[in-house]
Amino acid sequence: MARFTLPRDLYHGKGSLEALKTLQGKRAMICVGGGAMKRFGFLDKAIGYLQEAGMKVEVFEGIEPDPSVETVMKGAAAMQKFKPDWIVAMGGGSPIDAAKAMWIKYEYPNTTFEDMCKVFGLPKLRTKAHFCAIPSTSGTATEVTAFSIITNYQDRIKYPIADFEITPDVAIVDPDLAETMPQKLVAHTGMDAITHAIEAYVSTANCDYTDPLAIHAIEMIQKELVPSYNGDMDARAKMHNAQCLAGQAFSNALLGIVHSMAHKTGAAFEDFGAHIIHGAANAMYLPKVIAYNAKDPTAKKRYGVIADYMHLGGKDDDEKVQLLIAHLRKMNDELNIPHCIKNYGADSYPCEQGFVPEDVFLARLPEIAKNAIGDACTGSNPRQPSQEEMEKLLKCCYYDTEVDF
């Protein structure tokens, strides 16, 4: 038996933020990030709509990119005090992910972060509050997923929380919010979205319900991402839908080791002054993982189907896989994303020598590889890598060398 779970209601299209007026409750806490939602007027609109629905509103703001365990605990404490029956998370993936974890702690105050990280092991939520997610970026699709990514800065590791209980009750996918994204964010979130769709399609948990969502998302992203990056707002609106479709696919079909590796390298070199931004990490690692997974006959065939839908040509699946890899690398070039960690600058742009020193990478490699193998996303990958294979794969991602194993 398999399960397919999505939000109860998904409002989409320009102006759909107004759907907040339809929520029924007494108190709503809005969780937001660093100020873009306030700066562009969306926070005030959301407060007004919720008040129009008859609710008292409190705002928890300042959720950082790559939200920390400490921020989660602080937000949960604010919820315990205010006692909302609606949690409304607005912004990029970070405030929505953080609010999901706050929600767990709010409903079950004795829950530890370690408890949250037990895959599909959460107790029943919605005993105190329902959850509404409103994305402003076109990539994470956390507004429709059963996932949240929280960083433990003490051990420099990003941990995925995975459970259908944290799938939002309501998602509002309003392209007006996505128009505020800076260009670099368009690139990174867009490549995150195509990674979601490709990994969902080749995942061992794929099914007839997830495949059409994944394939259509891939087709849309191939067509719309670069124009969106270059300022086409019609393409930007279509990307907002495409990333949501990809999220619906992967929330139910799960992901693979591109995400495992991105989770475990993202904050691993924070002491050298930067993170490897999640979407950029996915963009760099995806071509390498495709080459690795394509040694599995079923995965190779599925990558061939993706290449066919993208109209890339190729006389057989081997050639189609190579054309798919080449196309994704070309997209990285068009989006100003590096091909490997060695050339990943602290500002995320390609450079001669990136911020991660070679000797530091090699010294930390065994631990990163071990953590990646243990990540929640590894179990549904088409090939299960050994420690040795994961280390070799990560080296290919550092040096941009061919995957031949």
CSV table of C-alpha atoms in Angstrom, one decimal, residues 17 33 64 74-75 80 87 142 144 219 229 233 289 295 304-305 318 329 353 360 386 396 401:
chain,number,residue,atom,x,y,z
A,17,LEU,CA,-3.2,35.7,-1.2
A,33,GLY,CA,11.9,35.8,7.3
A,64,GLU,CA,17.1,33.2,9.0
A,74,LYS,CA,12.2,30.3,20.0
A,75,GLY,CA,9.2,30.4,17.6
A,80,GLN,CA,2.9,28.6,23.4
A,87,ILE,CA,0.0,29.1,11.8
A,142,THR,CA,7.5,23.2,1.0
A,144,VAL,CA,2.8,21.2,-0.4
A,219,GLU,CA,8.8,20.3,-19.2
A,229,TYR,CA,15.9,34.3,-14.6
A,233,MET,CA,7.4,37.8,-15.4
A,289,VAL,CA,24.2,11.6,-9.6
A,295,LYS,CA,24.3,2.3,-14.1
A,304,GLY,CA,15.7,8.3,-21.1
A,305,VAL,CA,12.0,9.0,-20.8
A,318,ASP,CA,22.9,5.8,-23.0
A,329,ARG,CA,25.1,21.6,-17.3
A,353,GLN,CA,39.3,28.9,-6.5
A,360,VAL,CA,39.6,20.7,4.3
A,386,SER,CA,28.6,2.3,-0.2
A,396,CYS,CA,33.6,14.1,-8.6
A,401,THR,CA,35.4,14.8,-12.9
